[in-house]
Short mmCIF file of C-alpha atoms in Angstrom, two decimals:
data_model
loop_
_atom_site.label_atom_id
_atom_site.label_comp_id
_atom_site.label_asym_id
_atom_site.label_seq_id
_atom_site.Cartn_x
_atom_site.Cartn_y
_atom_site.Cartn_z
CA MET G 12 28.68 11.95 2.15
CA LEU G 13 26.35 9.11 3.10
CA ARG G 14 25.66 6.74 0.20
CA VAL G 15 22.18 5.15 0.12
CA LEU G 16 20.69 2.17 -1.71
CA TYR G 17 16.89 2.34 -1.86
CA ALA G 18 14.67 -0.71 -2.48
CA GLY G 19 11.00 -0.87 -3.39
CA SER G 20 8.63 -1.47 -6.28
CA PRO G 21 5.00 -0.20 -6.07
CA ALA G 22 3.53 3.30 -6.39
CA ALA G 23 3.65 4.09 -2.66
CA SER G 24 7.34 3.21 -2.56
CA SER G 25 7.90 5.42 -5.59
CA ARG G 26 6.24 8.33 -3.78
CA ALA G 27 8.53 7.82 -0.79
CA LEU G 28 11.55 7.67 -3.09
CA GLU G 29 10.50 10.95 -4.70
CA LEU G 30 10.42 12.74 -1.34
CA ILE G 31 13.72 11.19 -0.23
CA LEU G 32 15.45 12.20 -3.46
CA LYS G 33 14.19 15.78 -3.17
CA ASP G 34 15.46 15.97 0.40
CA SER G 35 18.81 14.47 -0.59
CA TYR G 36 19.16 17.25 -3.17
CA MET G 37 18.49 19.85 -0.48
CA SER G 38 20.86 18.14 1.98
CA SER G 39 23.79 19.20 -0.19
CA SER G 40 23.45 22.71 1.32
CA ILE G 41 24.48 21.27 4.71
CA PRO G 42 27.67 19.25 4.04
CA GLU G 43 27.65 17.44 7.40
CA GLU G 44 24.09 16.15 6.68
CA GLN G 45 24.57 15.37 3.01
CA TYR G 46 23.42 12.02 1.64
CA LYS G 47 22.87 10.66 -1.85
CA VAL G 48 20.80 7.83 -3.30
CA VAL G 49 23.36 6.04 -5.47
CA GLY G 50 21.11 3.19 -6.59
CA VAL G 51 17.64 1.70 -6.46
CA LEU G 52 16.84 -1.97 -6.14
CA THR G 53 13.50 -2.98 -7.59
CA ASN G 54 11.66 -5.88 -9.20
CA PRO G 55 12.26 -6.74 -12.88
CA PRO G 56 9.90 -5.24 -15.49
CA SER G 57 6.60 -7.10 -15.88
CA THR G 58 4.73 -7.91 -19.07
CA GLN G 59 1.43 -6.10 -19.51
CA GLY G 60 -1.20 -5.62 -22.16
CA ARG G 61 -2.07 -7.49 -25.31
CA HIS G 62 1.38 -6.97 -26.79
CA ARG G 63 3.12 -8.17 -23.60
CA ASP G 64 5.11 -4.96 -23.31
CA LEU G 65 7.77 -4.85 -20.58
CA ILE G 66 6.74 -2.26 -17.99
CA PRO G 67 9.20 -1.12 -15.29
CA THR G 68 8.11 -0.86 -11.67
CA GLU G 69 6.93 2.51 -10.36
CA VAL G 70 10.21 2.89 -8.46
CA ALA G 71 12.33 2.20 -11.56
CA HIS G 72 10.15 4.58 -13.56
CA TYR G 73 10.58 7.43 -11.10
CA ALA G 74 14.34 6.85 -10.82
CA GLN G 75 14.54 7.15 -14.62
CA ILE G 76 12.56 10.40 -14.53
CA TRP G 77 14.86 11.77 -11.81
CA ASN G 78 17.99 10.80 -13.74
CA GLU G 79 16.74 12.55 -16.86
CA ALA G 80 15.54 15.67 -15.07
CA ARG G 81 18.62 16.11 -12.87
CA ASP G 82 21.21 14.54 -15.15
CA ASP G 83 21.87 12.20 -12.22
CA GLY G 84 23.38 8.73 -12.31
CA ILE G 85 21.23 6.65 -10.00
CA VAL G 86 21.91 3.02 -10.90
CA ILE G 87 18.72 0.97 -11.35
CA LEU G 88 19.12 -2.68 -10.39
CA THR G 89 16.38 -5.19 -11.26
CA PRO G 90 17.65 -8.66 -10.30
CA GLU G 91 15.29 -11.62 -10.10
CA HIS G 92 17.13 -12.87 -7.02
CA LEU G 93 19.68 -11.37 -4.63
CA LYS G 94 22.42 -13.84 -5.47
CA GLN G 95 26.17 -13.25 -5.88
CA GLU G 96 25.91 -11.36 -9.17
CA ALA G 97 23.37 -8.94 -7.71
CA ARG G 98 25.41 -8.52 -4.53
CA ASP G 99 28.51 -7.73 -6.58
CA GLN G 100 26.59 -5.03 -8.48
CA ILE G 101 25.42 -3.53 -5.20
CA ALA G 102 28.91 -3.67 -3.67
CA SER G 103 30.30 -1.73 -6.65
CA LEU G 104 28.12 1.23 -5.60
CA HIS G 105 29.81 1.33 -2.15
CA PRO G 106 26.55 1.99 -0.31
CA ASP G 107 26.65 2.86 3.40
CA VAL G 108 23.04 2.15 4.28
CA PHE G 109 20.08 0.25 2.81
CA ILE G 110 16.54 1.73 2.89
CA CYS G 111 13.60 -0.56 2.10
CA PHE G 112 9.90 0.09 1.57
CA ALA G 113 7.74 -2.59 -0.07
CA TYR G 114 10.45 -4.49 -1.93
CA GLY G 115 9.18 -7.98 -1.12
CA HIS G 116 12.41 -10.01 -1.13
CA ILE G 117 14.09 -11.89 1.70
CA MET G 118 17.63 -10.70 2.46
CA GLY G 119 20.31 -12.78 4.16
CA PRO G 120 23.46 -11.99 6.15
CA LYS G 121 25.65 -11.76 3.03
CA PHE G 122 23.38 -9.05 1.69
CA PHE G 123 23.33 -6.99 4.90
CA SER G 124 27.12 -7.24 5.20
CA LEU G 125 27.36 -4.93 2.17
CA PHE G 126 26.24 -1.94 4.25
CA LYS G 127 28.21 -0.21 7.00
CA TYR G 128 25.03 0.82 8.83
CA GLY G 129 22.89 -2.17 7.83
CA GLY G 130 19.32 -1.91 6.60
CA ILE G 131 16.35 0.24 7.62
CA ASN G 132 12.77 -0.67 6.76
CA ILE G 133 9.61 1.43 6.54
CA HIS G 134 6.84 -0.83 7.86
CA PRO G 135 3.24 0.46 7.71
CA SER G 136 2.02 -0.72 11.10
CA LEU G 137 2.73 -0.21 14.78
CA LEU G 138 5.06 -3.17 15.22
CA PRO G 139 4.93 -5.82 16.53
CA LYS G 140 1.34 -5.60 15.29
CA TYR G 141 0.81 -6.87 11.74
CA ARG G 142 4.19 -8.24 10.80
CA GLY G 143 4.18 -9.43 7.21
CA ALA G 144 3.26 -8.27 3.73
CA THR G 145 -0.21 -6.70 4.07
CA PRO G 146 -0.41 -4.59 7.26
CA VAL G 147 -2.30 -1.69 5.64
CA ASN G 148 -5.01 -4.00 4.32
CA GLN G 149 -5.24 -5.77 7.68
CA ALA G 150 -5.72 -2.56 9.64
CA ILE G 151 -8.66 -1.61 7.40
CA LEU G 152 -10.14 -5.13 7.42
CA ASN G 153 -10.07 -5.14 11.23
CA CYS G 154 -11.72 -1.68 11.41
CA ASP G 155 -8.85 -0.42 13.56
CA SER G 156 -9.28 3.03 15.06
CA GLU G 157 -5.60 3.91 14.56
CA THR G 158 -2.56 2.83 12.64
CA GLY G 159 0.94 4.11 11.99
CA ILE G 160 4.41 3.41 10.71
CA SER G 161 7.47 1.82 12.26
CA ILE G 162 10.99 2.65 11.10
CA GLN G 163 12.98 -0.40 12.07
CA LYS G 164 16.45 -1.82 11.81
CA MET G 165 16.24 -4.77 9.44
CA ALA G 166 16.85 -8.22 10.92
CA LEU G 167 16.93 -11.73 9.48
CA GLY G 168 13.49 -12.51 10.96
CA ILE G 169 10.52 -10.97 9.14
CA ASP G 170 9.83 -7.52 10.64
CA GLU G 171 11.55 -8.47 13.91
CA GLY G 172 14.11 -5.66 13.97
CA ASP G 173 14.41 -3.03 16.70
CA ILE G 174 12.45 0.21 16.35
CA LEU G 175 14.17 3.47 15.43
CA SER G 176 10.97 5.52 15.44
CA GLN G 177 7.21 5.11 15.36
CA GLN G 178 4.37 7.43 14.42
CA LYS G 179 0.65 6.81 14.81
CA TRP G 180 -2.51 8.51 13.57
CA THR G 181 -6.28 8.05 13.77
CA LEU G 182 -8.25 6.26 11.08
CA THR G 183 -11.56 7.74 9.91
CA GLY G 184 -13.14 4.54 8.59
CA THR G 185 -13.17 5.85 5.03
CA GLU G 186 -9.59 4.98 4.01
CA THR G 187 -8.80 2.60 1.19
CA ALA G 188 -5.58 0.62 1.01
CA GLU G 189 -4.52 2.93 -1.80
CA SER G 190 -5.15 6.18 0.09
CA LEU G 191 -3.65 4.87 3.32
CA LEU G 192 -0.49 3.75 1.53
CA ARG G 193 -0.11 7.28 0.15
CA GLU G 194 -0.24 8.59 3.71
CA VAL G 195 2.25 5.94 4.84
CA ALA G 196 4.62 6.96 2.04
CA LEU G 197 4.54 10.59 3.15
CA HIS G 198 5.10 9.92 6.85
CA GLY G 199 7.63 7.18 6.17
CA ALA G 200 9.70 9.32 3.82
CA ILE G 201 9.80 12.23 6.28
CA SER G 202 10.97 9.90 9.06
CA ILE G 203 13.62 8.34 6.82
CA THR G 204 15.04 11.69 5.70
CA THR G 205 15.43 12.70 9.34
CA ILE G 206 17.27 9.45 10.10
CA LEU G 207 19.51 9.70 7.04
CA ARG G 208 20.57 13.21 7.98
CA TYR G 209 21.26 11.96 11.52
CA ILE G 210 23.47 9.13 10.23
CA ALA G 211 25.33 11.47 7.88
CA ARG G 212 25.98 13.91 10.73
CA ASN G 213 26.82 11.44 13.52
CA ARG G 214 28.20 8.47 11.53
CA GLU G 215 26.01 6.09 13.49
CA LEU G 216 22.38 4.94 13.65
CA PRO G 217 19.98 6.60 16.09
CA VAL G 218 19.25 4.70 19.29
CA SER G 219 16.79 1.85 18.74
CA VAL G 220 14.55 -0.07 21.13
CA PRO G 221 13.27 -3.68 20.97
CA GLN G 222 9.69 -4.24 19.87
CA HIS G 223 7.32 -4.42 22.81
CA GLY G 224 4.08 -6.40 23.03
CA GLU G 225 2.56 -9.48 21.46
CA ALA G 226 3.31 -9.99 17.78
CA SER G 227 0.55 -10.54 15.22
CA TYR G 228 0.90 -11.44 11.55
CA CYS G 229 -0.88 -10.79 8.26
CA SER G 230 -0.90 -13.04 5.22
CA ILE G 231 -0.56 -12.64 1.47
CA ILE G 232 -3.78 -11.55 -0.27
CA LYS G 233 -5.13 -13.72 -3.09
CA LYS G 234 -7.50 -12.67 -5.88
CA GLU G 235 -10.24 -14.97 -4.59
CA ASP G 236 -10.16 -13.18 -1.22
CA GLY G 237 -12.08 -10.38 -2.92
CA ARG G 238 -15.31 -12.40 -3.20
CA ILE G 239 -18.04 -10.82 -1.08
CA ASN G 240 -19.86 -12.99 1.45
CA TRP G 241 -23.23 -11.30 1.81
CA SER G 242 -23.82 -13.06 5.12
CA ASP G 243 -21.11 -10.84 6.60
CA SER G 244 -22.14 -7.54 8.18
CA ALA G 245 -22.34 -4.32 6.18
CA GLU G 246 -19.51 -2.93 8.31
CA LYS G 247 -17.27 -5.88 7.43
CA ILE G 248 -18.08 -5.76 3.70
CA ASP G 249 -17.51 -1.98 3.64
CA ALA G 250 -14.11 -2.52 5.26
CA LYS G 251 -13.26 -5.33 2.85
CA ILE G 252 -14.02 -3.22 -0.23
CA ARG G 253 -11.81 -0.43 1.09
CA ALA G 254 -9.04 -2.83 2.15
CA TYR G 255 -8.94 -4.44 -1.30
CA THR G 256 -8.86 -1.18 -3.29
CA PRO G 257 -7.28 -1.18 -5.81
CA TRP G 258 -6.29 -4.88 -5.67
CA PRO G 259 -7.69 -7.49 -5.79
CA GLY G 260 -10.99 -5.62 -5.69
CA CYS G 261 -14.26 -7.04 -4.37
CA PHE G 262 -16.74 -8.92 -6.50
CA THR G 263 -19.98 -10.87 -6.41
CA THR G 264 -22.10 -12.83 -8.88
CA CYS G 265 -25.32 -11.52 -10.41
CA ASN G 266 -27.32 -13.93 -12.59
CA GLY G 267 -24.14 -15.78 -13.47
CA GLN G 268 -22.13 -12.64 -14.29
CA THR G 269 -19.26 -11.24 -12.25
CA LEU G 270 -20.06 -7.85 -10.75
CA ARG G 271 -17.41 -5.78 -8.98
CA ILE G 272 -18.40 -3.42 -6.18
CA ILE G 273 -15.83 -0.63 -6.46
CA LYS G 274 -17.15 1.75 -3.81
CA ALA G 275 -19.73 1.33 -1.06
CA ARG G 276 -20.63 2.46 2.44
CA ASP G 277 -22.20 0.88 5.47
CA ALA G 278 -25.70 2.43 5.69
CA GLU G 279 -25.19 2.80 9.44
CA LYS G 280 -22.65 5.55 8.68
CA VAL G 281 -25.18 7.69 6.77
CA ALA G 282 -28.50 6.71 8.37
CA HIS G 283 -28.20 9.50 10.96
CA GLN G 284 -28.05 12.00 8.07
CA ASP G 285 -30.88 10.45 6.04
CA SER G 286 -33.87 8.83 7.78
CA SER G 287 -34.97 7.22 4.50
CA ILE G 288 -32.01 4.82 4.61
CA PRO G 289 -32.94 1.56 6.39
CA LYS G 290 -30.37 0.13 8.80
CA ASN G 291 -31.71 -3.40 8.33
CA THR G 292 -34.52 -5.40 6.73
CA GLY G 293 -35.68 -8.99 6.88
CA ALA G 294 -34.54 -9.73 3.33
CA VAL G 295 -32.14 -12.52 2.36
CA PRO G 296 -28.49 -11.37 2.49
CA GLY G 297 -27.41 -10.23 -0.97
CA THR G 298 -30.86 -8.93 -1.94
CA VAL G 299 -30.80 -5.67 -3.91
CA LEU G 300 -33.40 -3.72 -1.94
CA SER G 301 -33.84 -0.40 -3.69
CA TYR G 302 -32.30 2.50 -5.55
CA ASN G 303 -31.87 5.79 -3.72
CA LYS G 304 -31.05 8.55 -6.20
CA GLN G 305 -29.23 10.61 -3.58
CA ARG G 306 -27.27 7.79 -1.91
CA GLY G 307 -26.84 4.71 -4.10
CA ILE G 308 -28.01 1.11 -4.47
CA LEU G 309 -29.10 -0.51 -1.21
CA ILE G 310 -28.16 -4.17 -0.63
CA GLN G 311 -29.08 -6.29 2.39
CA THR G 312 -26.22 -8.01 4.21
CA GLY G 313 -26.14 -10.47 7.09
CA ASP G 314 -26.31 -7.51 9.46
CA GLY G 315 -27.19 -4.09 8.10
CA VAL G 316 -27.49 -2.53 4.67
CA LEU G 317 -24.69 -1.74 2.25
CA ILE G 318 -24.96 1.24 -0.11
CA ALA G 319 -23.10 0.61 -3.38
CA THR G 320 -22.04 3.77 -5.23
CA GLU G 321 -19.70 2.50 -7.96
CA LEU G 322 -20.01 -0.83 -9.78
CA GLN G 323 -18.49 -2.65 -12.73
CA TRP G 324 -19.63 -5.55 -14.86
CA GLN G 325 -16.91 -7.96 -15.94
CA ALA G 326 -14.92 -6.65 -18.95
CA LYS G 327 -16.81 -3.32 -18.78
CA LYS G 328 -15.89 0.11 -17.45
CA SER G 329 -16.80 1.03 -13.88
CA MET G 330 -19.86 3.25 -13.48
CA ASP G 331 -21.38 5.44 -10.80
CA TYR G 332 -24.60 4.00 -9.40
CA LYS G 333 -26.86 6.27 -11.47
CA SER G 334 -25.25 5.27 -14.76
CA PHE G 335 -25.28 1.64 -13.66
CA MET G 336 -29.01 1.70 -12.94
CA ASN G 337 -29.75 3.48 -16.23
CA GLY G 338 -28.08 0.65 -18.11
CA THR G 339 -29.21 -2.34 -16.00
CA ARG G 340 -32.73 -3.74 -16.13
CA ASN G 341 -34.53 -5.66 -13.37
CA PHE G 342 -31.66 -5.23 -10.89
CA ILE G 343 -33.87 -4.41 -7.90
CA GLY G 344 -34.94 -7.63 -6.22
CA THR G 345 -31.95 -9.60 -7.54
CA VAL G 346 -30.10 -11.74 -4.99
CA LEU G 347 -26.34 -11.37 -5.36
CA GLU G 348 -24.21 -14.41 -4.60
#
């Protein structure tokens, strides 16, 4: 039986783990393809809320749920760093292969030497495009027409490993980082289960190929990156709001107060359905133009009009545009900054 160590932390990684665990349970009916997740490697609990409660990662939380429901013994490891103590704990599990999706730590040769078949990474881009930590956000920011996942052998260089499989699909221009990561988790988990069954059956990795093409990179996202520049085009601001959902979110300033724009659309995308929606005006970028009861709040940008449909004042709950307008006076004509 193939023994697997899984690493990850956020919700999307938890979703992939769920699907992998369910498949591992079913693999027991075919002994030559059987594999088992013997441990998960995830970030330490974080403090949240007023009482600074320790909250486990989504991956740790799901592993706990699985253990309780199945009376399983998946070991949950939460080291701060992958030093000798952590490596010794991992070695005690006798894992054959390492599967990683959104773990966020750098691994060295001593770490990879713990696994007979090395490490395999789920990377949410068509490598070598968008190596780095934020490929899903970058694809949305760049208004790409397609994206995909790469299942790669892990190497010491960041996302430089050979490709075991790739899958691509078309983007609609309505995805958020959150929704696209859910899709990545589904496709990535299906690809990984196929590979794990292959390794269990053949006692070797599938054939891999080197990455082909010019590499590009994406950077870490900071909270301040969410500030809206109203001189940008409506298309770019629309993409930014979707790329930064749920974090860090996009915000602007209105009369000295922070205002988050939770959901919006480029008016160009709906103007063909509704002739009352202007594609552009001569107003200063950031000007709140009007309120359309059927569509939302219209805001002039550097090129085109943005339609805001969900907004949130600082320290308040988010509201749909109708509720927002009912509770906000003299908003039309305001210039957002």
